[in-house]
mmCIF file of C-alpha atoms and ligand atoms in Angstrom:
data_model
loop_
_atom_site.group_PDB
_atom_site.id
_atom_site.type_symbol
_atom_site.label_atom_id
_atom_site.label_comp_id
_atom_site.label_asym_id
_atom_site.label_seq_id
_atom_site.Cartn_x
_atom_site.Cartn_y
_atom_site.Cartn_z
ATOM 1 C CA UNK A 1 -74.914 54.925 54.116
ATOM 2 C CA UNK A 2 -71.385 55.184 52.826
ATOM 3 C CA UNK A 3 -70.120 52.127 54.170
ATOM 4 C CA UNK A 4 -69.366 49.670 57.127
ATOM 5 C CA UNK A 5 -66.530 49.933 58.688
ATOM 6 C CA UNK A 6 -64.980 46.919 60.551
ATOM 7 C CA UNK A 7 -62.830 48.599 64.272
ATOM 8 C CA UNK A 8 -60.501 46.085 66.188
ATOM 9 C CA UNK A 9 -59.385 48.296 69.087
ATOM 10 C CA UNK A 10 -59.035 47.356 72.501
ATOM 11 C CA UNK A 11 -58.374 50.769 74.111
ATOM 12 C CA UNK A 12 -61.993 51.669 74.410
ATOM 13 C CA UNK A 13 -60.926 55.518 74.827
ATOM 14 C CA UNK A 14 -59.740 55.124 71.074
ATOM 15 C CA UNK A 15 -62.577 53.056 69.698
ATOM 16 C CA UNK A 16 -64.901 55.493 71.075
ATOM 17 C CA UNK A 17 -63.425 58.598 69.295
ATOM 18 C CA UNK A 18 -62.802 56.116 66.071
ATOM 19 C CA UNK A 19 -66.580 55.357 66.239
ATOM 20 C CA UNK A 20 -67.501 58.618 66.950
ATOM 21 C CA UNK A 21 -65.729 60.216 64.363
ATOM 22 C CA UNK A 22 -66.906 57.216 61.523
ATOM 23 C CA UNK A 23 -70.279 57.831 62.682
ATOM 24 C CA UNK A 24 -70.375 61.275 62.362
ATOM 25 C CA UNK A 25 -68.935 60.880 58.711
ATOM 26 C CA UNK A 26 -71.683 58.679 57.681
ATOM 27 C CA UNK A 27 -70.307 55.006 57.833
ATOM 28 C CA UNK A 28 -71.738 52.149 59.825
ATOM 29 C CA UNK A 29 -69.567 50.966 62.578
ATOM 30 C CA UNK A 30 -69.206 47.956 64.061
ATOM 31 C CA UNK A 31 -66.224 46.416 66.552
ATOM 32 C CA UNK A 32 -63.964 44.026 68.576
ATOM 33 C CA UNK A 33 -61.474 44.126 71.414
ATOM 34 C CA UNK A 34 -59.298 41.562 70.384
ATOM 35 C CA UNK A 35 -58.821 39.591 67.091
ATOM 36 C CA UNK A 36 -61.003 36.464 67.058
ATOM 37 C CA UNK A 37 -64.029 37.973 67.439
ATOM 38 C CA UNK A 38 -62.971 40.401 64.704
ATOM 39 C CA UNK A 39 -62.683 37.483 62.417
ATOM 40 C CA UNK A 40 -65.673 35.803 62.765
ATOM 41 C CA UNK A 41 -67.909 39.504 62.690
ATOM 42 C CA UNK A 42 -65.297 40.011 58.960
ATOM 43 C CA UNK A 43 -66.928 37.263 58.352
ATOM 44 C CA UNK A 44 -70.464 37.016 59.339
ATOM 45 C CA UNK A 45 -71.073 40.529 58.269
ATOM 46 C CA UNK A 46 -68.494 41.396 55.570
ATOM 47 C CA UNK A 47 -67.392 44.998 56.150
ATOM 48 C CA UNK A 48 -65.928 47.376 53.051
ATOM 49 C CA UNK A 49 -63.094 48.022 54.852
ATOM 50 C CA UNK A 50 -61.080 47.207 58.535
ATOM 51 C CA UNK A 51 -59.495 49.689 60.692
ATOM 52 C CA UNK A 52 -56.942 47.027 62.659
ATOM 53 C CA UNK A 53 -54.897 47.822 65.750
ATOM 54 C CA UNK A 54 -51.563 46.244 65.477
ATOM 55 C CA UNK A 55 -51.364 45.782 69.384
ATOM 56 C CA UNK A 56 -54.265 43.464 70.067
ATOM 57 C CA UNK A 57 -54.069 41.195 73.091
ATOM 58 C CA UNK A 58 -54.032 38.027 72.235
ATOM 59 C CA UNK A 59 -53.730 37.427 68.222
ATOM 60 C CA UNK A 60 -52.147 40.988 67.364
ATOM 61 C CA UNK A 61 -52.846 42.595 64.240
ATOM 62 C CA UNK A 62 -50.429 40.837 61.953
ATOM 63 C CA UNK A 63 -51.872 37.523 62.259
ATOM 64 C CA UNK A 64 -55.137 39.043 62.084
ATOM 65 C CA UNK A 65 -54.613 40.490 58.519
ATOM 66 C CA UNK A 66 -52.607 37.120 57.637
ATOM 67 C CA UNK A 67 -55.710 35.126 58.199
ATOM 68 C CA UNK A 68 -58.183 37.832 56.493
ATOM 69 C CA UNK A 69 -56.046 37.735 53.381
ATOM 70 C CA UNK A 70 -56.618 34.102 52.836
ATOM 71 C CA UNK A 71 -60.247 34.667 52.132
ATOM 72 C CA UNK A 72 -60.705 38.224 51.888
ATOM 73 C CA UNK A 73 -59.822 41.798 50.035
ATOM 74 C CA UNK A 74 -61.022 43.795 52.343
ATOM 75 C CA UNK A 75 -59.141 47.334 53.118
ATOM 76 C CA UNK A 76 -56.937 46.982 55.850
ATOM 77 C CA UNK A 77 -56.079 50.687 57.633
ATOM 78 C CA UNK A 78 -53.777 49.176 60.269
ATOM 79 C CA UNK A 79 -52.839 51.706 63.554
ATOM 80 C CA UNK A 80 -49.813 51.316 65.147
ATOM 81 C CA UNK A 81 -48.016 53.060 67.552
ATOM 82 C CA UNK A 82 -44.748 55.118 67.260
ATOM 83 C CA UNK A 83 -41.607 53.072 67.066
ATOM 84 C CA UNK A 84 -42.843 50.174 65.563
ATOM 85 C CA UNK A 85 -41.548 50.995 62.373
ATOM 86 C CA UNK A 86 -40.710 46.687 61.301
ATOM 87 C CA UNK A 87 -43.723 45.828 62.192
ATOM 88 C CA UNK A 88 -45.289 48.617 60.641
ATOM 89 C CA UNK A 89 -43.309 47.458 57.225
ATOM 90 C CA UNK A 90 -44.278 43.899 58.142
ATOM 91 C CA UNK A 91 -47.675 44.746 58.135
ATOM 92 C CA UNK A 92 -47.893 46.475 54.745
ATOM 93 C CA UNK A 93 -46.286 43.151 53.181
ATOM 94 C CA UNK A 94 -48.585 41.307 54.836
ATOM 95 C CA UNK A 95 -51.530 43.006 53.110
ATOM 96 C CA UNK A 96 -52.618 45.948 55.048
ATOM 97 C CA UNK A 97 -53.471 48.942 52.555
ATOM 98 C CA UNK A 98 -52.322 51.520 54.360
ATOM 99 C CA UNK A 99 -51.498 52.278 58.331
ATOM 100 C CA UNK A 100 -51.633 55.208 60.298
ATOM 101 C CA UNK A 101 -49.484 56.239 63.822
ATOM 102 C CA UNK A 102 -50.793 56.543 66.919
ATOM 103 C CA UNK A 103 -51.355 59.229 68.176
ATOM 104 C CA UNK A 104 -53.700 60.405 64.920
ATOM 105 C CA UNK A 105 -55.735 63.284 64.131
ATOM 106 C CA UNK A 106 -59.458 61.391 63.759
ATOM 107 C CA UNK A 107 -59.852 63.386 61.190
ATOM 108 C CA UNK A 108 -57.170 62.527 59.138
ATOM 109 C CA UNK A 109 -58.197 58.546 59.592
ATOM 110 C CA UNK A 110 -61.722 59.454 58.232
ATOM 111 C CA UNK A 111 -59.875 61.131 55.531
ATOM 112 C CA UNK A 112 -57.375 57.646 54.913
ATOM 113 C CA UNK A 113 -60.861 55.297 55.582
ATOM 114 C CA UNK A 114 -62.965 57.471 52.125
ATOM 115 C CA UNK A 115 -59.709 57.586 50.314
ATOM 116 C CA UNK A 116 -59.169 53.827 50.727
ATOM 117 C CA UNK A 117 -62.713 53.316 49.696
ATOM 118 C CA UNK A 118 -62.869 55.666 46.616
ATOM 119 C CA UNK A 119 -59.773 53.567 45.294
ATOM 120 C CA UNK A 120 -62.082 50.520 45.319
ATOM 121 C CA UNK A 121 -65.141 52.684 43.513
ATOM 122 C CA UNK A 122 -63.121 53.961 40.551
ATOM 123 C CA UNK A 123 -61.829 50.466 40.002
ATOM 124 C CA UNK A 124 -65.407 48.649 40.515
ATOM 125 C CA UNK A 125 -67.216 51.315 38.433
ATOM 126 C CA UNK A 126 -65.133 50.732 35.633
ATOM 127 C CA UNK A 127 -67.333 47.331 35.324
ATOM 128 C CA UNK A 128 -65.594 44.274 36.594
ATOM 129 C CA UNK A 129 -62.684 44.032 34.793
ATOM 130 C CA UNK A 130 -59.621 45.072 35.881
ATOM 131 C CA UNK A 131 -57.464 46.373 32.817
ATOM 132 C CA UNK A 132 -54.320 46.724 31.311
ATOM 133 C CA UNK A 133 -52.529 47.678 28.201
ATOM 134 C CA UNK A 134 -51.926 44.183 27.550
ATOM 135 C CA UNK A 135 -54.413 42.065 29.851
ATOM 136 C CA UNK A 136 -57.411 42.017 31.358
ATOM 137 C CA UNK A 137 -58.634 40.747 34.679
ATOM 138 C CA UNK A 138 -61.926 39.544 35.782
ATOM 139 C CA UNK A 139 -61.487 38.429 39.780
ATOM 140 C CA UNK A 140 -64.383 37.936 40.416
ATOM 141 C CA UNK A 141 -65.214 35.422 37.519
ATOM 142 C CA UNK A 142 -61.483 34.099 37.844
ATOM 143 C CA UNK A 143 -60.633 34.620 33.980
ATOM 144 C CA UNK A 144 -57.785 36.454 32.428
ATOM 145 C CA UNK A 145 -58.079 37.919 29.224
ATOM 146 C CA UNK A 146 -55.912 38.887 26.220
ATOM 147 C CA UNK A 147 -57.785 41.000 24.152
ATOM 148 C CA UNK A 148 -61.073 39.220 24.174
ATOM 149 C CA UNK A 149 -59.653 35.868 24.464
ATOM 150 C CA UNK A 150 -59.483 34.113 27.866
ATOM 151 C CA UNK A 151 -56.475 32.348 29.141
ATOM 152 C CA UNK A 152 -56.616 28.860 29.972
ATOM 153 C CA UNK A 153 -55.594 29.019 33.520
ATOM 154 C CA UNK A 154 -55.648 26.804 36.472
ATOM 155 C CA UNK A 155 -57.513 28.465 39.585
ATOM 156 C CA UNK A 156 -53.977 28.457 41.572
ATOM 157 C CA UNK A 157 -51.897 30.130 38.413
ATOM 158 C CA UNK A 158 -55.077 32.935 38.300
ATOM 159 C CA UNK A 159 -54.369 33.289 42.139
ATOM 160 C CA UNK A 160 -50.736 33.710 41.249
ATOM 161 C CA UNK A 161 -51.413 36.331 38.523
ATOM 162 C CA UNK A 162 -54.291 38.447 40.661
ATOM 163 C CA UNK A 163 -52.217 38.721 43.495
ATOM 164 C CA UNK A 164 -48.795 39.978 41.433
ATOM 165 C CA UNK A 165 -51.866 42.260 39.660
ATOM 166 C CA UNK A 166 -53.266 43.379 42.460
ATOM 167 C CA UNK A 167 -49.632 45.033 43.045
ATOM 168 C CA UNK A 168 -48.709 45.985 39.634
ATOM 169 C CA UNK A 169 -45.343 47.955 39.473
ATOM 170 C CA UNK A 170 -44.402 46.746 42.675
ATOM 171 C CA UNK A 171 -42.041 43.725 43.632
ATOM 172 C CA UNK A 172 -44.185 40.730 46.074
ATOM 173 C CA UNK A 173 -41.840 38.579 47.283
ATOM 174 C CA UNK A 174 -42.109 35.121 47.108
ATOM 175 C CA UNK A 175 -42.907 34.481 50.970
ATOM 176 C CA UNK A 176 -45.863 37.120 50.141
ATOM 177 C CA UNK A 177 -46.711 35.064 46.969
ATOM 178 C CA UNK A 178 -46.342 32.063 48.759
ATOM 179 C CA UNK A 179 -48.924 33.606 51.862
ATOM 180 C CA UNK A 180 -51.313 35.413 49.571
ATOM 181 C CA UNK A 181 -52.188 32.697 47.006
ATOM 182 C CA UNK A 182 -51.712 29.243 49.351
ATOM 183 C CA UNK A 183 -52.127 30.956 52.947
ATOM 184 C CA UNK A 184 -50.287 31.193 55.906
ATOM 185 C CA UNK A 185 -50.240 27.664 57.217
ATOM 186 C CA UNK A 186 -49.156 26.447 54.044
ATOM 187 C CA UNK A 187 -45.410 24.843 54.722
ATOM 188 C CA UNK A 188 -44.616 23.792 51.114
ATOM 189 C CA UNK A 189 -41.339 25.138 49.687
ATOM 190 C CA UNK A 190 -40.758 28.651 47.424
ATOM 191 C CA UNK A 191 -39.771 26.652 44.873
ATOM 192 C CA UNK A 192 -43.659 26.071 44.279
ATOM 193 C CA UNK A 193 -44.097 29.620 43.924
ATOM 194 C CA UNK A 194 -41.542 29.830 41.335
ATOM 195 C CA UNK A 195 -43.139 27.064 39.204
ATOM 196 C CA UNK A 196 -46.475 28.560 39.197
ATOM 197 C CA UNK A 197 -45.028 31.846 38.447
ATOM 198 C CA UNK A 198 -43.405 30.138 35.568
ATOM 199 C CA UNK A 199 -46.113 29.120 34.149
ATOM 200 C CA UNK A 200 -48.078 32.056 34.281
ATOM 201 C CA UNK A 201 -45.662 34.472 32.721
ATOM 202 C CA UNK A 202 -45.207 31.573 29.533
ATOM 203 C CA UNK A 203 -48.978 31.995 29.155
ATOM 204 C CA UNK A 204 -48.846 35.336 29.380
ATOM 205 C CA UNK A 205 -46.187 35.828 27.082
ATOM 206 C CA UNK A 206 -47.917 33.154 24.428
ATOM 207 C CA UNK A 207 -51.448 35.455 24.491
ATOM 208 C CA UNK A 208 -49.561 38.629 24.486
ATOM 209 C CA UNK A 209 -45.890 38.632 23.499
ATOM 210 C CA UNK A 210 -45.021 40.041 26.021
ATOM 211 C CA UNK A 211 -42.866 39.533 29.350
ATOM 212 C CA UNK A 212 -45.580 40.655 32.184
ATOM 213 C CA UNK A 213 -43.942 39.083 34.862
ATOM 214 C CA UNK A 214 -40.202 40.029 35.771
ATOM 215 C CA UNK A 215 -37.787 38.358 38.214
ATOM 216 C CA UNK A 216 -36.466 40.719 40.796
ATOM 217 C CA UNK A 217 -33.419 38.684 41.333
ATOM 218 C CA UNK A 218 -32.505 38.148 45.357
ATOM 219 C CA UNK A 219 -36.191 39.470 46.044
ATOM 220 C CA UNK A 220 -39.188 38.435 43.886
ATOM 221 C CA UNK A 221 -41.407 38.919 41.354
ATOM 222 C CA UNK A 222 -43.531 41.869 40.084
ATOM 223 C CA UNK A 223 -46.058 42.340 37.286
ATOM 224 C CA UNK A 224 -45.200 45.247 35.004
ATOM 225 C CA UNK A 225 -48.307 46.355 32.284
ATOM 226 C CA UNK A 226 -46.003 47.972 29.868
ATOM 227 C CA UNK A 227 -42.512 46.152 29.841
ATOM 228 C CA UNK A 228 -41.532 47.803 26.375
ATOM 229 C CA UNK A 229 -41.940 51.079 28.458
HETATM 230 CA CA1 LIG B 1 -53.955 48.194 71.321
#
């Protein structure tokens, strides 16, 4: 078995080929019409990854991956259909790993489902740490480490670092900060985000030296593994 795969389609002429095509590949499929369900099946039987129609009746796609990402890293392949390019950028920030147009070759979604999944081997295979040239991550134990020392870090700072990690070279703004590491229903201010992100880049920079975290001014924050690069 290579893997289950998590489908939230309701066009049942789609799901079938989707399923079809999976199934043929070698994953284990299972499915929803609509986006409820999906959640509570994400969660009862965690799948390795979730191929997520944007257009869902009800709670669309969007809000779907919104409410996965405050408990889960699952792969997100997210189908849309032509012309919805905002939503389709929306849906990115929002934590989707990658998306694919409707109409698609089912081929070439087989092909984006094993290359999503082969990103998550090479990292896990390398033993649990995520590394860097200056840090080290362990999500699953919730430690950072500098060399072999672990930072003294509250569990929201850790959140704050793993998700600006977990996008390394690449600017999250602070709405996605703020959605990532508190959720979407939290209605505190951005200035919390910037506090937190304070914080972590002063331990950081105590362990290491180094400035891991820079301010995109106007947009963000993003972490960067070799600043003297
Ligand atoms: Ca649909």
């Amino acid at each position: 078995m290579k893997g289950k795969i998590l489908v939230v389609e309701d066009e049942s002429s789609i799901l079938t080929i989707i399923r079809t095509y999976l199934t043929n590949a070698g994953f284990t499929v299972i499915s929803s019409d609509n986006g409820l369900d999906a959640l509570a099946l994400a969660k009862q039987s965690p799948p390795d990854l979730i191929v997520l129609d944007l257009n869902l009746p009800g709670m669309d796609g969007l809000d779907v991956a919104v409410r996965l990402r405050e408990w889960s890293d699952v792969y997100i392949l997210m189908l849309t259909a032509r012309g919805e390019e905002v939503d389709r950028i929306t849906g990115l920030q929002l934590g989707a790993d990658d998306y694919l147009t409707k109409p698609f070759s089912p081929r070439e979604l087989v092909a984006r489902v094993e290359a999503l999944l082969r990103r998550r081997r090479a990292t896990s295979f390398r033993s649990h740490l995520t590394r860097f040239q200056n840090i080290a991550i362990d999500p699953d134990g919730h430690v950072a480490y500098a060399g072999d020392k672990a930072l003294d870090m509250t569990a929201t700072e850790f959140q704050v670092l793993w998700a600006l990690v977990r996008h390394a070279g690449r600017v999250l703004t602070r709405d996605q900060l703020m959605t990532q590491v508190w959720g979407a229903n939290y209605y505190g201010t951005e200035r919390v985000v910037d506090v937190y992100v304070g914080q972590v880049r002063r331990k950081l920079q105590e362990a290491t030296g180094k400035v891991l975290i820079e301010t995109v001014r106007g947009v963000g924050y993003k972490f960067v593994d070799d600043p003297d690069r």
